[in-house]
JSON list of C-alpha atoms in Angstrom, two decimals:
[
{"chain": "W", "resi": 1, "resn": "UNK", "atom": "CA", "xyz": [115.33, 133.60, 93.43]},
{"chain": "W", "resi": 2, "resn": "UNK", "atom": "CA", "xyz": [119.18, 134.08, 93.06]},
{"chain": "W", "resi": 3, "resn": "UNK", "atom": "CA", "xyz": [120.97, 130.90, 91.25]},
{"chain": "W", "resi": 4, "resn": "UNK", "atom": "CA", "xyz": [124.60, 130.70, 90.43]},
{"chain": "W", "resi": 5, "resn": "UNK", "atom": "CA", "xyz": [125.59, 130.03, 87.24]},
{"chain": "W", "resi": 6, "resn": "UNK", "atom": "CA", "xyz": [128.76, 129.06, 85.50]},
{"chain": "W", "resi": 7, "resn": "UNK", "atom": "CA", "xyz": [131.49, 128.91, 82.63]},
{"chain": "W", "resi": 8, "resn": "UNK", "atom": "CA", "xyz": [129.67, 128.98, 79.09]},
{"chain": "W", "resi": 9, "resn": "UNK", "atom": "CA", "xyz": [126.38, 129.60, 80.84]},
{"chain": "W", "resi": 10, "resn": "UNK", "atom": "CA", "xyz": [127.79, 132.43, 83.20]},
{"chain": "W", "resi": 11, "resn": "UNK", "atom": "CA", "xyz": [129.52, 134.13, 79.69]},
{"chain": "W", "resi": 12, "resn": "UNK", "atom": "CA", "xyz": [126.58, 134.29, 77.72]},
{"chain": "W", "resi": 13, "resn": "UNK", "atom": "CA", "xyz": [124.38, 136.06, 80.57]},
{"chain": "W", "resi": 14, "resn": "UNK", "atom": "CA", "xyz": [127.74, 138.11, 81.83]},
{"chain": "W", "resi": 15, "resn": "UNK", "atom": "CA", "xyz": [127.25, 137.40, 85.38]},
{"chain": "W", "resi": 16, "resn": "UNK", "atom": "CA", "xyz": [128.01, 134.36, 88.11]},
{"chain": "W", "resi": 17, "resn": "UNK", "atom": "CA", "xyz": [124.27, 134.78, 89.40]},
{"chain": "W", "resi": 18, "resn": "UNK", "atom": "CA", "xyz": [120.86, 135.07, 87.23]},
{"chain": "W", "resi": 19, "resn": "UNK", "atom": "CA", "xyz": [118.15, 136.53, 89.71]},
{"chain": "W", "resi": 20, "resn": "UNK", "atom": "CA", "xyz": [114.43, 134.79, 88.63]},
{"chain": "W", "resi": 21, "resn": "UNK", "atom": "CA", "xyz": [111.16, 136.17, 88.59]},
{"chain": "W", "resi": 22, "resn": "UNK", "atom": "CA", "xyz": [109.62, 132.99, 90.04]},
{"chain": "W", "resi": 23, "resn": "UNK", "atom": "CA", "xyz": [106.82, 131.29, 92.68]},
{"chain": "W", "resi": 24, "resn": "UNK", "atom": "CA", "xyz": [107.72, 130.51, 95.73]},
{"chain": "W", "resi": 25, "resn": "UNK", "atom": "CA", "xyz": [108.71, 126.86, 95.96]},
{"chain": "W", "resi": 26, "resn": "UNK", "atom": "CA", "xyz": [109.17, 126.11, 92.06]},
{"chain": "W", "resi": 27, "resn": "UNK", "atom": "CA", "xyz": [109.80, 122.13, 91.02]},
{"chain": "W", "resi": 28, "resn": "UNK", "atom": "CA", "xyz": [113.20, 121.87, 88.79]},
{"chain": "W", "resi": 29, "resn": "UNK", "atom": "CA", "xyz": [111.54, 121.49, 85.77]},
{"chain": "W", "resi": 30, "resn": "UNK", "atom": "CA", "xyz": [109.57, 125.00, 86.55]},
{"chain": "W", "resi": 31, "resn": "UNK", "atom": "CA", "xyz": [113.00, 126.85, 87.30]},
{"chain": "W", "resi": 32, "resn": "UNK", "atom": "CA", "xyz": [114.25, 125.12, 84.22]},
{"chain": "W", "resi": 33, "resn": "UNK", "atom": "CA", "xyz": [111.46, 127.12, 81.90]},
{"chain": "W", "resi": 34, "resn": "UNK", "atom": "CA", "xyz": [111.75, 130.25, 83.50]},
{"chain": "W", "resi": 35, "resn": "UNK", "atom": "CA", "xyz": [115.74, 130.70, 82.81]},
{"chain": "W", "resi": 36, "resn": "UNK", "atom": "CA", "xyz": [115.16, 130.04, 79.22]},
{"chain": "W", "resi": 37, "resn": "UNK", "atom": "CA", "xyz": [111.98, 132.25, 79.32]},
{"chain": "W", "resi": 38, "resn": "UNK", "atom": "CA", "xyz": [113.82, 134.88, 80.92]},
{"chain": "W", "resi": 39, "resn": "UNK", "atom": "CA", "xyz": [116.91, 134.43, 79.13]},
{"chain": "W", "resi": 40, "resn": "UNK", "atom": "CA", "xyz": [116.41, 133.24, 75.61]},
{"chain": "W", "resi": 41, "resn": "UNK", "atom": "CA", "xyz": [120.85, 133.77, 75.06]},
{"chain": "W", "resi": 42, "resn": "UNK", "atom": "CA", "xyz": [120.57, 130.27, 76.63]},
{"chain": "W", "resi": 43, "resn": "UNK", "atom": "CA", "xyz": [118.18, 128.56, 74.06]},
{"chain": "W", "resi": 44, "resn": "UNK", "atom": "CA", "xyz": [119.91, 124.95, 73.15]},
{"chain": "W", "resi": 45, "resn": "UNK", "atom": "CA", "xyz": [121.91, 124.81, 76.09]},
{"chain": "W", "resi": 46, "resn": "UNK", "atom": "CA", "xyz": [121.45, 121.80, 78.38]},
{"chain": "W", "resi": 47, "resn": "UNK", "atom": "CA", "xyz": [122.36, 122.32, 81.96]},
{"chain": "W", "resi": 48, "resn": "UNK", "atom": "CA", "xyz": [121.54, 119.74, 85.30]},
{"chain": "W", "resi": 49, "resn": "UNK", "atom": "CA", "xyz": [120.67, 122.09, 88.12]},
{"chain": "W", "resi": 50, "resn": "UNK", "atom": "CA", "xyz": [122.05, 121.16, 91.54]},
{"chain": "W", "resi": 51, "resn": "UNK", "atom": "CA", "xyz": [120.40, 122.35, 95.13]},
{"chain": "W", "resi": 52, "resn": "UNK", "atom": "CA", "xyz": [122.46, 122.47, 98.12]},
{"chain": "W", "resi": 53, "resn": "UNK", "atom": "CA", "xyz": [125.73, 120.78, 95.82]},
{"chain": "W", "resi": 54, "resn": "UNK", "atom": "CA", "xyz": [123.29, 117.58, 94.58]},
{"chain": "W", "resi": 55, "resn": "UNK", "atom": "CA", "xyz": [122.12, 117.04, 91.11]},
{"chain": "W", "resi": 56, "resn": "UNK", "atom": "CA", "xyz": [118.42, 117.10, 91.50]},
{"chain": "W", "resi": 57, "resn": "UNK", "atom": "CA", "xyz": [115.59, 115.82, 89.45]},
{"chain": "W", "resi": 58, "resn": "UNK", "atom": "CA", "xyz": [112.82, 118.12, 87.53]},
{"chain": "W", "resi": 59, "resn": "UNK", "atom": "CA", "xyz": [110.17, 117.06, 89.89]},
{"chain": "W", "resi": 60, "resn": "UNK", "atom": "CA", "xyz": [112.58, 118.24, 92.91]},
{"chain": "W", "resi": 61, "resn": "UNK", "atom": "CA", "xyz": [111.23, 121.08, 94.50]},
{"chain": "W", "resi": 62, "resn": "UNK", "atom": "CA", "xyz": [113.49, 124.18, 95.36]},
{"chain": "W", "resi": 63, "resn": "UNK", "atom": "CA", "xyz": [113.08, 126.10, 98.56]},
{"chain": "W", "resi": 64, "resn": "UNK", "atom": "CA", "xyz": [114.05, 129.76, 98.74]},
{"chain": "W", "resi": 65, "resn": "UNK", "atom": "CA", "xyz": [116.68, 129.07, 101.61]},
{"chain": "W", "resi": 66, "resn": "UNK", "atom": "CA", "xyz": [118.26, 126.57, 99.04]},
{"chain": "W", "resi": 67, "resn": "UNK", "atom": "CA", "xyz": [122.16, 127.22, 96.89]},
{"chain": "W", "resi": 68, "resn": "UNK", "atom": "CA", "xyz": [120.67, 126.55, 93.84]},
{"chain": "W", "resi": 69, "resn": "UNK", "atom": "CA", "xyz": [123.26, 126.14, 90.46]},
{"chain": "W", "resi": 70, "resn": "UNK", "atom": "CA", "xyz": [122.60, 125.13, 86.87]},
{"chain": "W", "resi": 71, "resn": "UNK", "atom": "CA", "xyz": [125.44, 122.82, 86.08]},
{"chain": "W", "resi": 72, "resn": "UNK", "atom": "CA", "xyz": [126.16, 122.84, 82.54]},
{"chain": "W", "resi": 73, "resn": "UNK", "atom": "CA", "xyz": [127.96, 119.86, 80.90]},
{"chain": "W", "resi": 74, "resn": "UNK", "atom": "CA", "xyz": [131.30, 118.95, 82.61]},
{"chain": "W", "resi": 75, "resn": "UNK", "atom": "CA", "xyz": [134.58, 118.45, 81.41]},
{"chain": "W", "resi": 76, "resn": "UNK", "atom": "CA", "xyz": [137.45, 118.31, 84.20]},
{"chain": "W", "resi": 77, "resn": "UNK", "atom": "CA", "xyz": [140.12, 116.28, 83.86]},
{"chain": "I", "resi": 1, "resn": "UNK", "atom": "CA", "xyz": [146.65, 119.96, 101.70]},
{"chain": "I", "resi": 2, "resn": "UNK", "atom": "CA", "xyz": [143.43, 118.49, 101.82]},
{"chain": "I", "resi": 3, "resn": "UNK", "atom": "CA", "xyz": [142.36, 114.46, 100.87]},
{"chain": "I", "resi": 4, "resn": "UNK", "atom": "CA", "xyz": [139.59, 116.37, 97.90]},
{"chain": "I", "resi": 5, "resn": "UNK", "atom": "CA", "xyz": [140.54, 120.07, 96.61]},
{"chain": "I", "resi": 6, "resn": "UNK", "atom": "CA", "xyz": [140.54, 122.69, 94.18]},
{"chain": "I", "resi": 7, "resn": "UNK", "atom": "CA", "xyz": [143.34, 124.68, 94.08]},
{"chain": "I", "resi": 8, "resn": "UNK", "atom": "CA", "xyz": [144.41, 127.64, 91.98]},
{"chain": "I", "resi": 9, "resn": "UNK", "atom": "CA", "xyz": [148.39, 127.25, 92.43]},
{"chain": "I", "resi": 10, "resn": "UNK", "atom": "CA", "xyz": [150.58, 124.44, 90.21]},
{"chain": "I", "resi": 11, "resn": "UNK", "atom": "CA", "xyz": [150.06, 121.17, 92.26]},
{"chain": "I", "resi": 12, "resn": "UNK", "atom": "CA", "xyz": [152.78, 119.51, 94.31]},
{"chain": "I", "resi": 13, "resn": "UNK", "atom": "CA", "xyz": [152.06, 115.54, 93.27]},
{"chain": "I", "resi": 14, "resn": "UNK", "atom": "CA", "xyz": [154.60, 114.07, 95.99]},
{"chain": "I", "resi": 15, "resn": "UNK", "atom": "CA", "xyz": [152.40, 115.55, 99.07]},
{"chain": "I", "resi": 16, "resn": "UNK", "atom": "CA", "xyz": [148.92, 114.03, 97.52]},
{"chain": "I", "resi": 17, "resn": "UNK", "atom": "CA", "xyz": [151.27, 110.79, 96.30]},
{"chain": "I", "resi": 18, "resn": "UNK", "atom": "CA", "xyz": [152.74, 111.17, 100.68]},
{"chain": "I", "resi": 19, "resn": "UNK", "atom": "CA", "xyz": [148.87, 111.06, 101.45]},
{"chain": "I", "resi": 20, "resn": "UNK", "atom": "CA", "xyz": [148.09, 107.59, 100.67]},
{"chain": "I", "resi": 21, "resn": "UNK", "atom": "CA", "xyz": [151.18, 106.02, 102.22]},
{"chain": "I", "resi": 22, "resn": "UNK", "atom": "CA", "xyz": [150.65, 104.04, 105.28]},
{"chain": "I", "resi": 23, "resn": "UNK", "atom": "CA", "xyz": [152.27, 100.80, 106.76]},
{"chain": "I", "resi": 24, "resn": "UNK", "atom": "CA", "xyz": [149.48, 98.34, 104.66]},
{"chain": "I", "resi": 25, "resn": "UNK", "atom": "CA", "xyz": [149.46, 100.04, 101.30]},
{"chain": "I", "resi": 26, "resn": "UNK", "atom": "CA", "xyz": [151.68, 98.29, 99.05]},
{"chain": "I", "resi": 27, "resn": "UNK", "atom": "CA", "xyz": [151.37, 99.53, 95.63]},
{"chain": "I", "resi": 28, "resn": "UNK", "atom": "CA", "xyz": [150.67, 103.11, 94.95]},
{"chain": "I", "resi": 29, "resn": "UNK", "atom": "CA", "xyz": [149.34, 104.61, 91.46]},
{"chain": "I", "resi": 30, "resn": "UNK", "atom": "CA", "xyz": [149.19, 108.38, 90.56]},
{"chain": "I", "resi": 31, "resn": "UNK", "atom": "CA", "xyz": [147.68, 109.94, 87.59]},
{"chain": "I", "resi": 32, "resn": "UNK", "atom": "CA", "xyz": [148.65, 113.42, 86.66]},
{"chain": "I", "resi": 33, "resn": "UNK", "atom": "CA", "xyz": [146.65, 114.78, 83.81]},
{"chain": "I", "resi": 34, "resn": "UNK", "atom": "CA", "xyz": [148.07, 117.48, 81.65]},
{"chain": "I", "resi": 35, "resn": "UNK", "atom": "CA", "xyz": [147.21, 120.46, 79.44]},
{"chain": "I", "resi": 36, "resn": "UNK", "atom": "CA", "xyz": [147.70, 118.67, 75.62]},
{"chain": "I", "resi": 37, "resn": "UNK", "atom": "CA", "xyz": [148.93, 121.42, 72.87]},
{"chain": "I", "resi": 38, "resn": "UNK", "atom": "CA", "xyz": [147.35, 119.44, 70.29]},
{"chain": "I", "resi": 39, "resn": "UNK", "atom": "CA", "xyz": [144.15, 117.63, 70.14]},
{"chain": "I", "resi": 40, "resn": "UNK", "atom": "CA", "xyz": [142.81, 116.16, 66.81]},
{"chain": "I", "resi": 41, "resn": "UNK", "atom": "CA", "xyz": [145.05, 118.94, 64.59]},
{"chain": "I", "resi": 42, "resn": "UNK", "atom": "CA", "xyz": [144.44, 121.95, 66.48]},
{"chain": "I", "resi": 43, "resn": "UNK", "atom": "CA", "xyz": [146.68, 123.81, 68.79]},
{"chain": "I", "resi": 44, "resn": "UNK", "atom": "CA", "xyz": [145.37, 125.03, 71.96]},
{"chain": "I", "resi": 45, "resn": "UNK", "atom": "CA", "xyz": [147.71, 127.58, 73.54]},
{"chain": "I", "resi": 46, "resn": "UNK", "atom": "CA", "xyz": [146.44, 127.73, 77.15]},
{"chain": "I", "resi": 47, "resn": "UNK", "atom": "CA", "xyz": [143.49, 126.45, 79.06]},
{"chain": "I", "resi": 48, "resn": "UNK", "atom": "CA", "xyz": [141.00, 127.76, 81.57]},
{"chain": "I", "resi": 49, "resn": "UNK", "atom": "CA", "xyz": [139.24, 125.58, 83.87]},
{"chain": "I", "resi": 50, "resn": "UNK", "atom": "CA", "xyz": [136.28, 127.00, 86.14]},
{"chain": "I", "resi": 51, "resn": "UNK", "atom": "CA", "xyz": [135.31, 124.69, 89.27]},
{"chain": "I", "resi": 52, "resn": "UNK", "atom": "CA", "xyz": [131.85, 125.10, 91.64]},
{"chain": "I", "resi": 53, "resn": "UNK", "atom": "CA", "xyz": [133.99, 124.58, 94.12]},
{"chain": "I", "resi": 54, "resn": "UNK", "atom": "CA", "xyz": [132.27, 122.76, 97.40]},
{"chain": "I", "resi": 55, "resn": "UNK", "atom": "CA", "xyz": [130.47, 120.99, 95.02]},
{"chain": "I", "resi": 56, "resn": "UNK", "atom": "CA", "xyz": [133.45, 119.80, 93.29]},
{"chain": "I", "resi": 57, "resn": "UNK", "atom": "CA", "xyz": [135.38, 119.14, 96.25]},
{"chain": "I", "resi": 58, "resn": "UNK", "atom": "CA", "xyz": [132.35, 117.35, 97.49]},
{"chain": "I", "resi": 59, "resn": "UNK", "atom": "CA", "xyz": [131.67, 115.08, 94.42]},
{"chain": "I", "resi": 60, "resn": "UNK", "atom": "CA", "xyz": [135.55, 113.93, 94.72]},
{"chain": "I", "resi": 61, "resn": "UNK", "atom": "CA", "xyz": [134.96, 112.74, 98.33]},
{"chain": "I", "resi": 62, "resn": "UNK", "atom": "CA", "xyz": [132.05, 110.98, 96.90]},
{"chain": "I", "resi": 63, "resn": "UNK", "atom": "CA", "xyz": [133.70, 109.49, 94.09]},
{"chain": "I", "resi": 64, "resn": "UNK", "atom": "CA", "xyz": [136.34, 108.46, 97.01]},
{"chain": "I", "resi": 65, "resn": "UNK", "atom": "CA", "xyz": [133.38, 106.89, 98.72]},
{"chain": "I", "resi": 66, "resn": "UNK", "atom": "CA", "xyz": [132.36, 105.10, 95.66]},
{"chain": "I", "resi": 67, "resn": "UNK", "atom": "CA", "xyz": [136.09, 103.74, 95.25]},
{"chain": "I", "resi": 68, "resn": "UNK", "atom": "CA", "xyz": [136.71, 102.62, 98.83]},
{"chain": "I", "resi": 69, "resn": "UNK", "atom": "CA", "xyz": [132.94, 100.64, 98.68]},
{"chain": "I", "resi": 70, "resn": "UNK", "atom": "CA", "xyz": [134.27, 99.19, 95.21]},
{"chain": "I", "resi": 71, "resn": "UNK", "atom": "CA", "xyz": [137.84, 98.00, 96.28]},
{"chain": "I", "resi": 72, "resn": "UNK", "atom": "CA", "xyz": [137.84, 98.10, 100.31]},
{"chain": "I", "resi": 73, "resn": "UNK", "atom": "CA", "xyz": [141.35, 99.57, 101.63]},
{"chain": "I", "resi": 74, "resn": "UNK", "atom": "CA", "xyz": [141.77, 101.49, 98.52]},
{"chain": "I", "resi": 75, "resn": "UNK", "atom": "CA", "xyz": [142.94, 105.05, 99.99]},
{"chain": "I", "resi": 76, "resn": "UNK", "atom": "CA", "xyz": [142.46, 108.05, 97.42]},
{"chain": "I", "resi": 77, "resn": "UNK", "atom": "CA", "xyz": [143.06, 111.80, 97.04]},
{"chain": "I", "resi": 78, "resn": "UNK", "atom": "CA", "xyz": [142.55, 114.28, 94.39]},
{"chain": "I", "resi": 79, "resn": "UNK", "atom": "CA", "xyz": [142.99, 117.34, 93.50]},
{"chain": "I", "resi": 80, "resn": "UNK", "atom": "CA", "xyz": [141.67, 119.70, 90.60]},
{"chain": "I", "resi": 81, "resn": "UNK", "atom": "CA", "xyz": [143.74, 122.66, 89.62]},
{"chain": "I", "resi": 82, "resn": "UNK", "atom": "CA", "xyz": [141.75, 126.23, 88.39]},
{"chain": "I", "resi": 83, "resn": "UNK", "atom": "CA", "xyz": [142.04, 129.23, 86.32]},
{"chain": "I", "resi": 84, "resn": "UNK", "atom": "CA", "xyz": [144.59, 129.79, 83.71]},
{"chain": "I", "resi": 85, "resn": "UNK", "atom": "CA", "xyz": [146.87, 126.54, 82.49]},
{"chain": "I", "resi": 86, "resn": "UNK", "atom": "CA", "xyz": [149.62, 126.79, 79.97]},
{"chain": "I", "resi": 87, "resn": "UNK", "atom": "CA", "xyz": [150.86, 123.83, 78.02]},
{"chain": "I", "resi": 88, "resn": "UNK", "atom": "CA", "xyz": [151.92, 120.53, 80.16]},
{"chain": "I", "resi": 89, "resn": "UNK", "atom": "CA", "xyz": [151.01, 122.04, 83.29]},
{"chain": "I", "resi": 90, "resn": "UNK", "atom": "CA", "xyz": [149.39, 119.89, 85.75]},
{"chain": "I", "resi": 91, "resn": "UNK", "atom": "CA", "xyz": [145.57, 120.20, 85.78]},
{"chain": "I", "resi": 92, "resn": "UNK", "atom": "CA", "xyz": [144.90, 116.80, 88.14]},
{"chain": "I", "resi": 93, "resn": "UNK", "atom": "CA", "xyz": [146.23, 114.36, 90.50]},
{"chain": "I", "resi": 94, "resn": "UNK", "atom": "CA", "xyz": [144.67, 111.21, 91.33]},
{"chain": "I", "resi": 95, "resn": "UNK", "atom": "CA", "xyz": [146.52, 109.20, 93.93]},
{"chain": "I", "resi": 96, "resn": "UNK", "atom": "CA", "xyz": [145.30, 105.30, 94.78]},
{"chain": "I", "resi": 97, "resn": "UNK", "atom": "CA", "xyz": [146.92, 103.36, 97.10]},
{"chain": "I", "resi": 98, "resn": "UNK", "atom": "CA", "xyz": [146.22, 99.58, 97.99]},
{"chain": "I", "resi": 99, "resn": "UNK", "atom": "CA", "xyz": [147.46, 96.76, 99.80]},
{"chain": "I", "resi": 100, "resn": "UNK", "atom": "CA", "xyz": [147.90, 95.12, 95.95]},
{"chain": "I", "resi": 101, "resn": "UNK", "atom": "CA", "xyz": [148.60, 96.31, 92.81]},
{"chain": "I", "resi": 102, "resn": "UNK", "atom": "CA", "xyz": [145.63, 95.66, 90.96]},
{"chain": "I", "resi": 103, "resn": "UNK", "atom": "CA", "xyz": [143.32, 97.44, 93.38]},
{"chain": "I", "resi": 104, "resn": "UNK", "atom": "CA", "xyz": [145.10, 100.62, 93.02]},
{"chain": "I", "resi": 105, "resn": "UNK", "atom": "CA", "xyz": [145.03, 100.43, 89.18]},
{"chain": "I", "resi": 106, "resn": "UNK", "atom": "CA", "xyz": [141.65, 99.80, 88.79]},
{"chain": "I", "resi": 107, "resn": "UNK", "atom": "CA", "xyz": [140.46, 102.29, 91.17]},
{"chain": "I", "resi": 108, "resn": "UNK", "atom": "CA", "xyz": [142.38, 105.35, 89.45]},
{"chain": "I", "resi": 109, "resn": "UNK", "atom": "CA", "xyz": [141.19, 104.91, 86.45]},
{"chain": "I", "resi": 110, "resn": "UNK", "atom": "CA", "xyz": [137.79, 104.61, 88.10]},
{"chain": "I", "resi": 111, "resn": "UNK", "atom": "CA", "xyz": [138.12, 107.79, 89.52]},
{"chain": "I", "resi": 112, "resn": "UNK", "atom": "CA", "xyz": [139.17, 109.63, 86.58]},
{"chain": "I", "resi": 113, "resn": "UNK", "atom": "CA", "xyz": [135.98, 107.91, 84.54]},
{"chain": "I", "resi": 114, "resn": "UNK", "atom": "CA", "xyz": [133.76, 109.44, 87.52]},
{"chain": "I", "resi": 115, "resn": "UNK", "atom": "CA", "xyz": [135.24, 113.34, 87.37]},
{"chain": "I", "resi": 116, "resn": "UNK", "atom": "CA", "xyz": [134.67, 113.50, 84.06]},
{"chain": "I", "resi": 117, "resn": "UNK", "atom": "CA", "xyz": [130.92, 113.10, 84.20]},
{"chain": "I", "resi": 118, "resn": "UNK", "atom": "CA", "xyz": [129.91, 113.73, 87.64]},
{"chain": "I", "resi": 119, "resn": "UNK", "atom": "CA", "xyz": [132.59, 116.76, 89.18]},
{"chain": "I", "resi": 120, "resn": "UNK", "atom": "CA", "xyz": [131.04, 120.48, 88.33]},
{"chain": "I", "resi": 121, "resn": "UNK", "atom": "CA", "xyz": [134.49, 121.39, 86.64]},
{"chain": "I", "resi": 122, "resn": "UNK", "atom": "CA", "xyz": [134.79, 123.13, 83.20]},
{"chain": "I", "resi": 123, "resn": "UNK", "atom": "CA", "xyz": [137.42, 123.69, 80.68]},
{"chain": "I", "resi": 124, "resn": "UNK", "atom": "CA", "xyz": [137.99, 126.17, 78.56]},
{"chain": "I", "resi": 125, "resn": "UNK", "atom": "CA", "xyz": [140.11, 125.71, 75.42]},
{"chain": "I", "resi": 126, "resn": "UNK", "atom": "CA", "xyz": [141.90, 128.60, 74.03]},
{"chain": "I", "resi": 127, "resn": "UNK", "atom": "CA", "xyz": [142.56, 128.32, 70.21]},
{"chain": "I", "resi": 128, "resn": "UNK", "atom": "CA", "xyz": [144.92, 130.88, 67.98]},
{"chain": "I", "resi": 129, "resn": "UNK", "atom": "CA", "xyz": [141.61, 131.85, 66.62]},
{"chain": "I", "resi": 130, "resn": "UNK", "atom": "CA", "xyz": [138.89, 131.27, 69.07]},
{"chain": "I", "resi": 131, "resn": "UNK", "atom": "CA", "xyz": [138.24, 129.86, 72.36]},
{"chain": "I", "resi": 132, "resn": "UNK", "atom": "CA", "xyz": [135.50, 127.37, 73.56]},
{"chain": "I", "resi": 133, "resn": "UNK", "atom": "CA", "xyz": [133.88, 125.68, 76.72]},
{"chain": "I", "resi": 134, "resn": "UNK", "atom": "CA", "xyz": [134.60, 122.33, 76.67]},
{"chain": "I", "resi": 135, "resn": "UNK", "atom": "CA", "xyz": [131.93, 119.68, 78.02]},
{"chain": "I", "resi": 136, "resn": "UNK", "atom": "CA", "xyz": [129.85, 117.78, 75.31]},
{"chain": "I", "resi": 137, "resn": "UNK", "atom": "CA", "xyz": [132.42, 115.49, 74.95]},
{"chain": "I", "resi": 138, "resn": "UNK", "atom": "CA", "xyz": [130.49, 112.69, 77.44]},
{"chain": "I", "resi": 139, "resn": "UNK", "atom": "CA", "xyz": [127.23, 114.66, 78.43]},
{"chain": "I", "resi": 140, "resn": "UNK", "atom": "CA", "xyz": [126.15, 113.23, 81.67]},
{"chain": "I", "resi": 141, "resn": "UNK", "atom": "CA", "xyz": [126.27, 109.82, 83.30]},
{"chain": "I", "resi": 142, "resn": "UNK", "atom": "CA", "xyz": [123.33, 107.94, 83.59]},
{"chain": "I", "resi": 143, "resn": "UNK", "atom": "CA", "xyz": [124.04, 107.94, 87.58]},
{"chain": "I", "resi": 144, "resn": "UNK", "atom": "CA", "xyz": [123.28, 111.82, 87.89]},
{"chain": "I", "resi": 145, "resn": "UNK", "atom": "CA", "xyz": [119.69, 111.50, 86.76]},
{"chain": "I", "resi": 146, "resn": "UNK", "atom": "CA", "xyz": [119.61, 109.15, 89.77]},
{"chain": "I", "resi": 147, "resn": "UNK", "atom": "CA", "xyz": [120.56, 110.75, 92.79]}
]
């Protein structure tokens, strides 16, 4: 599963995407486990994760057709 | 130009500020916020924002859903600048019109409440000796967990 990441999040893996071993069909919370198993750089950083450009909830679950992105804390303005 | 947008250029204020005109809106207020040099003792010497942009351009139509719900006949545009800012440039717009003054007021400063905690936008800040991405400043509104 392919999922965009960005700014502080994209810097510390050195890359706009992160490509996860994971089940088909994982919930948000499941995704959520596997990026900081598979990429312990991120440990203590919080990030929302949006499908198809909406903030979703851990118990959403993600479909492999879906633009999935972890949204890390915003600050525009 | 279009009414919600990310653009990478230095932003024109008087076609966004054009936008909202019409032949009922009598009071028009535009916020432009700029890159500071100094916040709390430090100098930053440029900034960097980073936008997901449909989703960015999508959560400012929403946010001018939210407003024209809020204060009906409010008409609103914004736009977000990207990449590399120097000092005082422009990094957004916010244009409300209403029929009244207080409408258009209240609504802009509504808007720019909303973009800060809902609009996937980051900033960078470039120090003299370091940099940083910007964005625990207001962690997230209650109103994401809910949609």
């Amino acid at each position: 599963m392919d999922i965009m990441v960005f700014a502080g999040l994209k810097e510390k893996i050195g890359g706009t995407h992160v490509t996860l071993d994971i089940k088909n069909e994982p919930t948000v919370k499941e995704l959520k486990e596997t990026v900081y198993r598979q990429y312990p750089a991120l440990e203590g950083d919080v990030f929302q994760v949006a499908c198809n450009e909406s903030f979703v909830k851990d118990t959403h679950i993600l479909s492999k057709t879906d633009e999935v992105a972890l949204i890390p804390p915003v600050s525009g303005g | 130009m279009k009414q919600y947008e990310i653009v990478d250029t230095p932003i024109d204020i008087n076609k966004y500020h054009s936008y909202t005109v019409n032949e009922v809106q009598g009071a028009v207020c535009m916020f432009t916020g700029h890159v500071r040099e100094w916040t709390k003792g430090t100098r930053t010497v440029h900034l960097e924002y980073e936008a997901y942009k449909p989703m960015a351009e999508s959560k400012m139509a929403q946010i001018g859903d939210e407003i024209a719900q809020r204060w009906p006949g409010v008409i609103t545009t914004i736009a977000h600048r990207v990449g590399k800012l120097e000092i005082s440039d422009i990094a957004v717009v916010i244009v409300t019109s209403a029929p009244h003054r207080k409408d258009s007021y209240q609504a802009n400063e509504y808007a720019i409440e909303r973009i800060k905690e809902v609009v996937p936008i980051w900033k960078k800040e470039v120090w003299e000796d370091g940099e940083e991405w910007m964005g625990h400043q207001r962690q997230y509104h209650s109103s994401v967990e809910e949609e």
